[in-house]
Amino acid sequence: MVRKTPASVLRSRAVAGFVITVLLTSFVAATYGFGFYLFAQIVTDMRKDLGFGYTVVGTVTAAGQLGFLLFALLGTWLSTRVGGGQVTIGSAALCGLCLVLVPLTDSILVIGILLTVMGGTAASVYVPLVEIVGRVIDYEHRGKALGLISSGTSYGVFVNSLLVPSFVGSGNWRGLWYSVGLGTLMVTGVAAFTFLRLGLFRSRSATAEDSSGAAEDRPAARDDSARAGWRMVLVRWVVIVWIMKFLNGFACMPFQNYLSPYLREGLGFDIGFAAQVWGTIGVIGMLAGFAVGWLSDRIGVRTSMLLCYGMFFVSAMLLVLAPVGYLPMVSGVLFALAFYPIYGLVPAYVSKSASGAAATVIFGVTNVTQGLGGIVGNYTAGFLKTLTGDFMWYYVVIAATTVVLGVLTMRLPREGSPESAVGPGSTSSRTGKDLAHA
């Protein structure tokens, strides 16, 4: 057997990192773009056909957030025991199955259950990202990789915007669910084969040996138990991050969930314009996550977060103060520039500040708090719509929330600094080990 040269090893690692980044992006596109947001985009048409009100919509979307919360806990527990690769592939496959099952029923109760499970898979597919990225991607490139992965939602939303007018315009919203579901299952099959070839279906002990960092040979560095992780994460900045993720779920998710109904029913725009806004959000989101992630590797994650929250604030205020003409499109552009990157910046901050079991626990709990925030936010938005007859008031709440998020961001220590280091061997100069191939 010919021995690999250092150059070929480097190329092999770069290719593996690229392939894994693309696959993880596709999983986020399916579980978030289809499983989480497709219902929001065609809810008006499903309501007309199935006959349910906005109180039901608020309850169903809140249930999706409950699923997100429960699966975030389950995903954290499973990832430390069976491996992140298995959890990621299983979550994507389950999402695809649920997508196919939605159009088979007229029961909003059954649809609500399926949407709850799909909301859960969005969390469980995301929880292992820190583990997988930490094994494959070097420290100085993690912002870019996680930024691109977080933009996966935009790819799903963009596909939705292309498919919705043709399917919904002909009254065939069920066919849309079938199409995205079968596509998700096909991609998951390809991904499962690729994960197997790259050696990402591995035992817990093998995963621990792949952990990066100068302290990898210490016994403490191999201790990936949840108990060890909990002992290491109870520090001030971690609590701030958990609060921020709650507020992200409270503000960001309802913003997109109710955008299409607000444009069509609250502001009187037709489905064509709403689809254009969603399509624009998707296209910009494809680039925004990577671009802001690249920027964060240079100017810092905290500064990039502040930039995103500023754009998010302006986006919400445009829908409150001037939702006329093409200004809702401008709002959509700013939303896309802020929304997709923020979901990559938080895990980037964690991956650059924590390591080992601490990173797994921190990121797992952020998904739980985000789910809680989404539950409260979606239900509150639906309740306010029923109470006031207008979606506008929740966008006022969103704008106020972004101000609070900006203040909390400024309270975080610089990522990679001694003040932010959590877990064994945490350091700003670490790079990952080479991925072992099967």
Tab-separated table of C-alpha atoms in Angstrom:
chain	number	residue	atom	x	y	z
A	1	MET	CA	0.000	0.000	0.000
A	2	VAL	CA	1.397	3.378	-1.048
A	3	ARG	CA	2.003	5.718	1.849
A	4	LYS	CA	0.271	9.083	1.626
A	5	THR	CA	2.421	12.180	1.355
A	6	PRO	CA	1.711	15.136	3.632
A	7	ALA	CA	0.334	17.066	0.638
A	8	SER	CA	-2.123	14.304	-0.240
A	9	VAL	CA	-3.214	14.069	3.396
A	10	LEU	CA	-3.856	17.811	3.404
A	11	ARG	CA	-5.859	17.574	0.185
A	12	SER	CA	-7.805	14.608	1.557
A	13	ARG	CA	-8.701	16.563	4.685
A	14	ALA	CA	-9.753	19.609	2.651
A	15	VAL	CA	-11.991	17.496	0.401
A	16	ALA	CA	-13.499	15.723	3.421
A	17	GLY	CA	-14.195	19.071	5.096
A	18	PHE	CA	-15.855	20.414	1.953
A	19	VAL	CA	-18.021	17.311	1.458
A	20	ILE	CA	-19.158	17.242	5.085
A	21	THR	CA	-19.963	20.968	5.013
A	22	VAL	CA	-22.100	20.526	1.887
A	23	LEU	CA	-23.940	17.532	3.356
A	24	LEU	CA	-24.622	19.247	6.675
A	25	THR	CA	-25.881	22.268	4.739
A	26	SER	CA	-28.281	20.014	2.824
A	27	PHE	CA	-29.603	18.529	6.080
A	28	VAL	CA	-30.320	21.981	7.481
A	29	ALA	CA	-31.986	22.912	4.177
A	30	ALA	CA	-34.336	19.948	4.473
A	31	THR	CA	-35.169	20.024	8.182
A	32	TYR	CA	-35.479	23.807	8.475
A	33	GLY	CA	-36.339	24.956	4.943
A	34	PHE	CA	-38.899	22.210	4.311
A	35	GLY	CA	-39.773	20.684	7.682
A	36	PHE	CA	-39.947	23.945	9.577
A	37	TYR	CA	-40.918	26.707	7.140
A	38	LEU	CA	-42.870	25.136	4.280
A	39	PHE	CA	-46.043	25.067	6.373
A	40	ALA	CA	-45.633	28.783	7.123
A	41	GLN	CA	-45.355	29.606	3.435
A	42	ILE	CA	-48.474	27.738	2.310
A	43	VAL	CA	-50.565	27.962	5.491
A	44	THR	CA	-53.057	30.315	3.804
A	45	ASP	CA	-53.858	27.715	1.135
A	46	MET	CA	-53.981	24.815	3.580
A	47	ARG	CA	-56.361	26.803	5.808
A	48	LYS	CA	-58.777	27.329	2.904
A	49	ASP	CA	-58.751	23.634	2.063
A	50	LEU	CA	-58.765	22.116	5.551
A	51	GLY	CA	-60.614	24.851	7.462
A	52	PHE	CA	-58.681	25.882	10.581
A	53	GLY	CA	-58.040	29.256	12.212
A	54	TYR	CA	-55.008	31.211	13.308
A	55	THR	CA	-55.307	30.065	16.891
A	56	VAL	CA	-54.706	26.568	15.504
A	57	VAL	CA	-51.812	27.897	13.407
A	58	GLY	CA	-50.220	29.441	16.483
A	59	THR	CA	-50.734	26.226	18.453
A	60	VAL	CA	-49.293	24.034	15.683
A	61	THR	CA	-46.228	26.206	15.189
A	62	ALA	CA	-45.730	26.330	18.959
A	63	ALA	CA	-45.974	22.526	19.005
A	64	GLY	CA	-43.246	22.463	16.378
A	65	GLN	CA	-41.091	24.428	18.790
A	66	LEU	CA	-41.959	21.950	21.544
A	67	GLY	CA	-40.726	19.180	19.287
A	68	PHE	CA	-37.585	21.239	18.705
A	69	LEU	CA	-37.041	21.455	22.459
A	70	LEU	CA	-37.608	17.754	23.139
A	71	PHE	CA	-35.451	16.593	20.248
A	72	ALA	CA	-32.694	19.020	21.271
A	73	LEU	CA	-32.526	17.196	24.614
A	74	LEU	CA	-32.789	13.786	22.965
A	75	GLY	CA	-30.222	14.698	20.315
A	76	THR	CA	-27.744	15.868	22.956
A	77	TRP	CA	-28.185	12.628	24.899
A	78	LEU	CA	-27.903	10.394	21.824
A	79	SER	CA	-24.958	12.247	20.304
A	80	THR	CA	-22.774	11.481	23.326
A	81	ARG	CA	-23.737	7.804	23.193
A	82	VAL	CA	-24.263	6.643	19.612
A	83	GLY	CA	-22.378	9.377	17.735
A	84	GLY	CA	-23.254	12.562	15.899
A	85	GLY	CA	-23.222	10.963	12.459
A	86	GLN	CA	-25.956	8.501	13.348
A	87	VAL	CA	-28.106	11.191	14.958
A	88	THR	CA	-27.746	13.516	11.964
A	89	ILE	CA	-28.621	10.902	9.334
A	90	GLY	CA	-31.498	9.502	11.405
A	91	SER	CA	-32.962	12.976	11.900
A	92	ALA	CA	-32.838	13.801	8.184
A	93	ALA	CA	-34.477	10.480	7.271
A	94	LEU	CA	-37.254	11.010	9.827
A	95	CYS	CA	-37.889	14.515	8.475
A	96	GLY	CA	-38.194	13.185	4.921
A	97	LEU	CA	-40.668	10.521	6.023
A	98	CYS	CA	-42.857	13.071	7.831
A	99	LEU	CA	-42.819	15.392	4.805
A	100	VAL	CA	-44.232	12.575	2.666
A	101	LEU	CA	-46.899	11.727	5.249
A	102	VAL	CA	-48.341	15.268	5.643
A	103	PRO	CA	-50.391	15.290	2.397
A	104	LEU	CA	-51.858	11.851	3.125
A	105	THR	CA	-54.249	13.225	5.770
A	106	ASP	CA	-56.921	15.924	6.142
A	107	SER	CA	-56.662	15.898	9.928
A	108	ILE	CA	-55.027	19.032	11.305
A	109	LEU	CA	-54.275	17.054	14.463
A	110	VAL	CA	-52.224	14.490	12.537
A	111	ILE	CA	-50.577	17.247	10.502
A	112	GLY	CA	-49.757	19.040	13.765
A	113	ILE	CA	-48.107	15.885	15.133
A	114	LEU	CA	-46.040	15.455	11.963
A	115	LEU	CA	-45.005	19.123	12.053
A	116	THR	CA	-44.028	18.695	15.694
A	117	VAL	CA	-41.754	15.780	14.789
A	118	MET	CA	-40.289	17.737	11.876
A	119	GLY	CA	-39.635	20.669	14.200
A	120	GLY	CA	-37.815	18.200	16.420
A	121	THR	CA	-35.625	16.888	13.616
A	122	ALA	CA	-34.502	20.467	12.906
A	123	ALA	CA	-32.986	20.454	16.406
A	124	SER	CA	-31.582	16.923	16.473
A	125	VAL	CA	-29.920	17.290	13.074
A	126	TYR	CA	-28.278	20.511	14.324
A	127	VAL	CA	-27.041	19.411	17.763
A	128	PRO	CA	-24.171	17.192	16.460
A	129	LEU	CA	-22.773	19.955	14.236
A	130	VAL	CA	-20.249	21.169	16.799
A	131	GLU	CA	-18.935	17.629	17.237
A	132	ILE	CA	-18.720	16.886	13.495
A	133	VAL	CA	-17.298	20.276	12.518
A	134	GLY	CA	-14.821	20.094	15.398
A	135	ARG	CA	-13.513	16.783	14.029
A	136	VAL	CA	-13.194	17.877	10.423
A	137	ILE	CA	-12.736	21.671	10.229
A	138	ASP	CA	-9.718	23.605	11.546
A	139	TYR	CA	-10.312	26.359	14.118
A	140	GLU	CA	-9.622	29.270	11.762
A	141	HIS	CA	-12.216	28.038	9.242
A	142	ARG	CA	-15.068	27.085	11.561
A	143	GLY	CA	-16.836	30.438	11.270
A	144	LYS	CA	-17.045	30.056	7.481
A	145	ALA	CA	-18.134	26.412	7.654
A	146	LEU	CA	-20.789	26.952	10.304
A	147	GLY	CA	-21.940	30.118	8.553
A	148	LEU	CA	-22.508	28.170	5.342
A	149	ILE	CA	-24.239	25.334	7.198
A	150	SER	CA	-26.537	27.791	8.970
A	151	SER	CA	-27.495	29.135	5.531
A	152	GLY	CA	-28.901	25.730	4.661
A	153	THR	CA	-32.322	27.010	5.652
A	154	SER	CA	-32.117	29.555	2.856
A	155	TYR	CA	-31.538	26.846	0.267
A	156	GLY	CA	-34.704	25.130	1.421
A	157	VAL	CA	-36.625	28.406	1.448
A	158	PHE	CA	-35.358	29.227	-2.057
A	159	VAL	CA	-36.525	25.861	-3.380
A	160	ASN	CA	-39.872	26.498	-1.681
A	161	SER	CA	-40.212	29.855	-3.430
A	162	LEU	CA	-39.630	28.186	-6.809
A	163	LEU	CA	-42.085	25.363	-6.198
A	164	VAL	CA	-44.895	27.133	-4.313
A	165	PRO	CA	-46.354	29.243	-7.177
A	166	SER	CA	-46.616	26.281	-9.566
A	167	PHE	CA	-48.010	23.786	-7.050
A	168	VAL	CA	-50.230	26.143	-5.040
A	169	GLY	CA	-51.314	28.084	-8.117
A	170	SER	CA	-52.835	24.884	-9.488
A	171	GLY	CA	-54.354	23.974	-6.112
A	172	ASN	CA	-51.909	21.110	-5.550
A	173	TRP	CA	-50.314	21.923	-2.202
A	174	ARG	CA	-50.198	18.205	-1.413
A	175	GLY	CA	-47.927	17.544	-4.374
A	176	LEU	CA	-45.486	20.084	-2.971
A	177	TRP	CA	-45.142	18.093	0.260
A	178	TYR	CA	-44.599	14.875	-1.710
A	179	SER	CA	-41.900	16.470	-3.867
A	180	VAL	CA	-39.780	17.903	-1.055
A	181	GLY	CA	-40.240	14.766	1.052
A	182	LEU	CA	-39.030	12.366	-1.621
A	183	GLY	CA	-36.151	14.709	-2.458
A	184	THR	CA	-35.105	14.783	1.194
A	185	LEU	CA	-35.126	10.985	1.442
A	186	MET	CA	-32.994	10.660	-1.707
A	187	VAL	CA	-30.387	13.122	-0.439
A	188	THR	CA	-30.331	11.392	2.957
A	189	GLY	CA	-29.567	8.068	1.272
A	190	VAL	CA	-26.622	9.576	-0.588
A	191	ALA	CA	-25.410	11.261	2.590
A	192	ALA	CA	-25.612	8.038	4.617
A	193	PHE	CA	-23.360	6.292	2.085
A	194	THR	CA	-20.904	9.215	2.170
A	195	PHE	CA	-20.807	9.329	5.975
A	196	LEU	CA	-20.069	5.616	5.982
A	197	ARG	CA	-17.179	6.003	3.529
A	198	LEU	CA	-15.715	8.915	5.509
A	199	GLY	CA	-15.860	7.004	8.793
A	200	LEU	CA	-18.406	9.202	10.560
A	201	PHE	CA	-20.493	6.260	11.780
A	202	ARG	CA	-18.210	5.428	14.666
A	203	SER	CA	-18.280	4.256	18.242
A	204	ARG	CA	-18.189	6.767	21.061
A	205	SER	CA	-14.602	5.828	21.898
A	206	ALA	CA	-13.503	6.400	18.314
A	207	THR	CA	-15.221	9.756	18.264
A	208	ALA	CA	-13.433	10.763	21.449
A	209	GLU	CA	-10.085	9.879	19.892
A	210	ASP	CA	-10.878	12.232	16.989
A	211	SER	CA	-11.297	15.243	19.294
A	212	SER	CA	-8.916	18.073	18.423
A	213	GLY	CA	-6.618	20.042	20.682
A	214	ALA	CA	-3.272	20.024	22.407
A	215	ALA	CA	-4.717	18.369	25.491
A	216	GLU	CA	-6.181	15.400	23.578
A	217	ASP	CA	-4.018	12.819	25.386
A	218	ARG	CA	-5.139	13.832	28.845
A	219	PRO	CA	-7.736	11.618	30.537
A	220	ALA	CA	-9.912	14.687	31.154
A	221	ALA	CA	-9.954	15.441	27.428
A	222	ARG	CA	-11.412	12.014	26.747
A	223	ASP	CA	-14.176	12.421	29.345
A	224	ASP	CA	-17.196	13.149	27.149
A	225	SER	CA	-19.828	12.351	29.731
A	226	ALA	CA	-22.728	14.752	30.149
A	227	ARG	CA	-21.903	15.035	33.866
A	228	ALA	CA	-18.402	16.292	33.114
A	229	GLY	CA	-19.822	18.735	30.582
A	230	TRP	CA	-22.307	20.186	33.053
A	231	ARG	CA	-19.567	20.735	35.630
A	232	MET	CA	-17.606	22.838	33.152
A	233	VAL	CA	-20.283	25.051	31.629
A	234	LEU	CA	-21.743	26.866	34.604
A	235	VAL	CA	-19.992	30.152	33.878
A	236	ARG	CA	-21.377	33.620	33.203
A	237	TRP	CA	-20.954	33.832	29.422
A	238	VAL	CA	-22.578	30.441	28.901
A	239	VAL	CA	-25.705	31.611	30.721
A	240	ILE	CA	-25.746	34.748	28.558
A	241	VAL	CA	-25.543	32.607	25.410
A	242	TRP	CA	-28.450	30.471	26.622
A	243	ILE	CA	-30.557	33.601	27.240
A	244	MET	CA	-29.626	34.953	23.811
A	245	LYS	CA	-30.701	31.720	22.137
A	246	PHE	CA	-34.043	31.911	23.951
A	247	LEU	CA	-34.552	35.424	22.591
A	248	ASN	CA	-33.390	34.314	19.121
A	249	GLY	CA	-36.121	31.682	19.107
A	250	PHE	CA	-38.645	34.161	20.500
A	251	ALA	CA	-37.968	36.773	17.805
A	252	CYS	CA	-36.376	35.204	14.739
A	253	MET	CA	-38.534	32.141	14.180
A	254	PRO	CA	-41.970	33.852	14.396
A	255	PHE	CA	-40.640	36.608	12.119
A	256	GLN	CA	-40.328	34.138	9.261
A	257	ASN	CA	-43.239	31.898	10.267
A	258	TYR	CA	-45.738	34.755	10.014
A	259	LEU	CA	-44.106	36.787	7.236
A	260	SER	CA	-46.060	35.282	4.338
A	261	PRO	CA	-49.465	35.473	6.101
A	262	TYR	CA	-48.686	39.064	7.153
A	263	LEU	CA	-47.777	40.064	3.595
A	264	ARG	CA	-50.780	38.353	2.016
A	265	GLU	CA	-53.545	38.792	4.585
A	266	GLY	CA	-52.387	41.747	6.665
A	267	LEU	CA	-50.871	43.957	3.966
A	268	GLY	CA	-52.802	42.757	0.898
A	269	PHE	CA	-49.903	41.583	-1.277
A	270	ASP	CA	-50.567	38.725	-3.697
A	271	ILE	CA	-48.914	35.307	-3.609
A	272	GLY	CA	-46.534	36.327	-6.399
A	273	PHE	CA	-45.002	39.147	-4.372
A	274	ALA	CA	-44.860	37.006	-1.221
A	275	ALA	CA	-43.068	34.290	-3.197
A	276	GLN	CA	-40.630	36.899	-4.542
A	277	VAL	CA	-39.843	38.048	-1.009
A	278	TRP	CA	-39.274	34.451	0.105
A	279	GLY	CA	-37.161	33.758	-2.975
A	280	THR	CA	-35.042	36.848	-2.325
A	281	ILE	CA	-34.599	35.827	1.302
A	282	GLY	CA	-33.490	32.391	0.142
A	283	VAL	CA	-31.006	33.648	-2.449
A	284	ILE	CA	-29.413	36.162	-0.086
A	285	GLY	CA	-29.373	33.627	2.727
A	286	MET	CA	-27.356	31.244	0.555
A	287	LEU	CA	-24.513	33.744	0.528
A	288	ALA	CA	-25.071	35.609	3.794
A	289	GLY	CA	-24.165	32.774	6.163
A	290	PHE	CA	-20.820	32.093	4.515
A	291	ALA	CA	-20.036	35.793	4.007
A	292	VAL	CA	-20.755	36.798	7.607
A	293	GLY	CA	-19.012	33.633	8.852
A	294	TRP	CA	-15.943	34.635	6.813
A	295	LEU	CA	-16.205	38.122	8.280
A	296	SER	CA	-16.464	36.726	11.817
A	297	ASP	CA	-13.187	34.841	11.351
A	298	ARG	CA	-11.584	38.250	10.792
A	299	ILE	CA	-13.399	40.867	12.879
A	300	GLY	CA	-14.701	38.558	15.605
A	301	VAL	CA	-17.940	36.722	16.265
A	302	ARG	CA	-19.304	39.307	18.710
A	303	THR	CA	-18.935	42.209	16.274
A	304	SER	CA	-20.623	40.161	13.569
A	305	MET	CA	-23.505	39.380	15.942
A	306	LEU	CA	-24.037	43.085	16.637
A	307	LEU	CA	-24.119	43.770	12.897
A	308	CYS	CA	-26.790	41.089	12.423
A	309	TYR	CA	-28.984	42.318	15.275
A	310	GLY	CA	-28.809	45.864	13.898
A	311	MET	CA	-30.061	44.707	10.499
A	312	PHE	CA	-32.726	42.594	12.153
A	313	PHE	CA	-33.994	45.628	14.073
A	314	VAL	CA	-34.296	47.749	10.913
A	315	SER	CA	-36.005	44.880	9.090
A	316	ALA	CA	-38.698	44.560	11.769
A	317	MET	CA	-39.253	48.334	11.979
A	318	LEU	CA	-39.812	48.575	8.214
A	319	LEU	CA	-42.710	46.126	8.539
A	320	VAL	CA	-44.122	48.225	11.376
A	321	LEU	CA	-43.630	51.769	10.097
A	322	ALA	CA	-43.509	51.520	6.291
A	323	PRO	CA	-44.855	48.207	4.912
A	324	VAL	CA	-45.678	49.709	1.497
A	325	GLY	CA	-44.401	49.354	-2.056
A	326	TYR	CA	-41.135	47.473	-2.225
A	327	LEU	CA	-40.090	48.245	1.344
A	328	PRO	CA	-41.244	44.794	2.534
A	329	MET	CA	-38.734	43.428	0.003
A	330	VAL	CA	-36.024	45.598	1.593
A	331	SER	CA	-37.111	44.229	4.955
A	332	GLY	CA	-36.741	40.708	3.567
A	333	VAL	CA	-33.234	41.472	2.319
A	334	LEU	CA	-32.124	42.774	5.721
A	335	PHE	CA	-33.805	39.844	7.439
A	336	ALA	CA	-31.926	37.367	5.248
A	337	LEU	CA	-28.608	39.132	5.894
A	338	ALA	CA	-29.192	38.795	9.651
A	339	PHE	CA	-31.267	35.658	10.163
A	340	TYR	CA	-29.200	32.922	8.548
A	341	PRO	CA	-25.779	34.085	9.782
A	342	ILE	CA	-26.915	34.439	13.405
A	343	TYR	CA	-27.616	30.707	13.578
A	344	GLY	CA	-24.044	30.027	12.502
A	345	LEU	CA	-22.424	32.693	14.677
A	346	VAL	CA	-23.650	31.237	17.972
A	347	PRO	CA	-22.213	27.729	17.353
A	348	ALA	CA	-19.073	29.392	15.973
A	349	TYR	CA	-18.696	31.296	19.247
A	350	VAL	CA	-19.202	28.071	21.223
A	351	SER	CA	-16.768	26.063	19.075
A	352	LYS	CA	-14.106	28.766	19.463
A	353	SER	CA	-14.579	29.060	23.223
A	354	ALA	CA	-15.384	25.555	24.479
A	355	SER	CA	-14.218	22.012	23.839
A	356	GLY	CA	-15.044	18.390	24.578
A	357	ALA	CA	-18.149	17.503	26.562
A	358	ALA	CA	-18.558	21.145	27.603
A	359	ALA	CA	-19.074	22.225	23.969
A	360	THR	CA	-21.616	19.441	23.405
A	361	VAL	CA	-23.619	20.358	26.494
A	362	ILE	CA	-23.477	24.112	25.847
A	363	PHE	CA	-24.651	23.766	22.266
A	364	GLY	CA	-27.270	21.185	23.182
A	365	VAL	CA	-28.790	23.476	25.801
A	366	THR	CA	-28.744	26.448	23.393
A	367	ASN	CA	-31.054	24.462	21.153
A	368	VAL	CA	-33.319	23.749	24.125
A	369	THR	CA	-33.536	27.415	25.112
A	370	GLN	CA	-34.063	28.375	21.469
A	371	GLY	CA	-36.927	25.888	21.314
A	372	LEU	CA	-38.475	27.369	24.447
A	373	GLY	CA	-38.194	30.829	22.961
A	374	GLY	CA	-39.793	29.634	19.741
A	375	ILE	CA	-42.704	28.085	21.627
A	376	VAL	CA	-43.373	31.293	23.528
A	377	GLY	CA	-42.827	33.470	20.459
A	378	ASN	CA	-45.011	31.526	18.020
A	379	TYR	CA	-47.857	31.174	20.464
A	380	THR	CA	-47.625	34.847	21.441
A	381	ALA	CA	-47.662	35.905	17.790
A	382	GLY	CA	-50.750	33.801	17.071
A	383	PHE	CA	-52.455	35.094	20.220
A	384	LEU	CA	-51.697	38.735	19.346
A	385	LYS	CA	-53.083	38.205	15.836
A	386	THR	CA	-56.306	36.794	17.282
A	387	LEU	CA	-56.522	39.559	19.911
A	388	THR	CA	-55.695	42.578	17.744
A	389	GLY	CA	-56.462	41.301	14.257
A	390	ASP	CA	-53.010	42.418	13.081
A	391	PHE	CA	-49.579	40.771	12.891
A	392	MET	CA	-47.890	44.169	13.183
A	393	TRP	CA	-47.762	44.211	16.967
A	394	TYR	CA	-45.547	41.157	17.170
A	395	TYR	CA	-43.043	42.814	14.841
A	396	VAL	CA	-42.930	45.660	17.369
A	397	VAL	CA	-42.081	43.076	20.025
A	398	ILE	CA	-39.406	41.612	17.723
A	399	ALA	CA	-37.736	45.001	17.246
A	400	ALA	CA	-37.557	45.538	21.019
A	401	THR	CA	-36.109	42.060	21.490
A	402	THR	CA	-33.263	42.731	19.048
A	403	VAL	CA	-32.209	45.721	21.159
A	404	VAL	CA	-31.950	43.462	24.216
A	405	LEU	CA	-29.933	40.945	22.172
A	406	GLY	CA	-27.485	43.651	21.145
A	407	VAL	CA	-26.913	44.607	24.793
A	408	LEU	CA	-26.348	40.959	25.782
A	409	THR	CA	-23.880	40.480	22.924
A	410	MET	CA	-21.733	43.299	24.267
A	411	ARG	CA	-21.572	41.479	27.624
A	412	LEU	CA	-19.887	38.415	26.084
A	413	PRO	CA	-16.087	38.019	26.402
A	414	ARG	CA	-14.092	37.812	23.192
A	415	GLU	CA	-14.219	34.306	21.781
A	416	GLY	CA	-11.021	32.309	22.308
A	417	SER	CA	-9.896	34.585	25.148
A	418	PRO	CA	-8.943	33.180	28.578
A	419	GLU	CA	-12.210	34.598	29.944
A	420	SER	CA	-14.262	32.557	27.479
A	421	ALA	CA	-12.282	29.296	27.563
A	422	VAL	CA	-14.382	26.374	28.797
A	423	GLY	CA	-13.460	22.700	28.728
A	424	PRO	CA	-10.158	20.834	28.595
A	425	GLY	CA	-7.567	22.210	26.229
A	426	SER	CA	-9.647	25.166	25.011
A	427	THR	CA	-7.499	27.672	23.164
A	428	SER	CA	-7.898	30.084	20.321
A	429	SER	CA	-5.083	28.543	18.310
A	430	ARG	CA	-6.291	24.975	18.145
A	431	THR	CA	-6.754	23.111	14.894
A	432	GLY	CA	-8.477	19.816	14.281
A	433	LYS	CA	-6.849	16.496	13.615
A	434	ASP	CA	-7.071	14.793	10.262
A	435	LEU	CA	-10.259	12.895	9.651
A	436	ALA	CA	-9.635	9.150	9.782
A	437	HIS	CA	-10.978	7.439	6.681
A	438	ALA	CA	-12.738	4.102	6.670
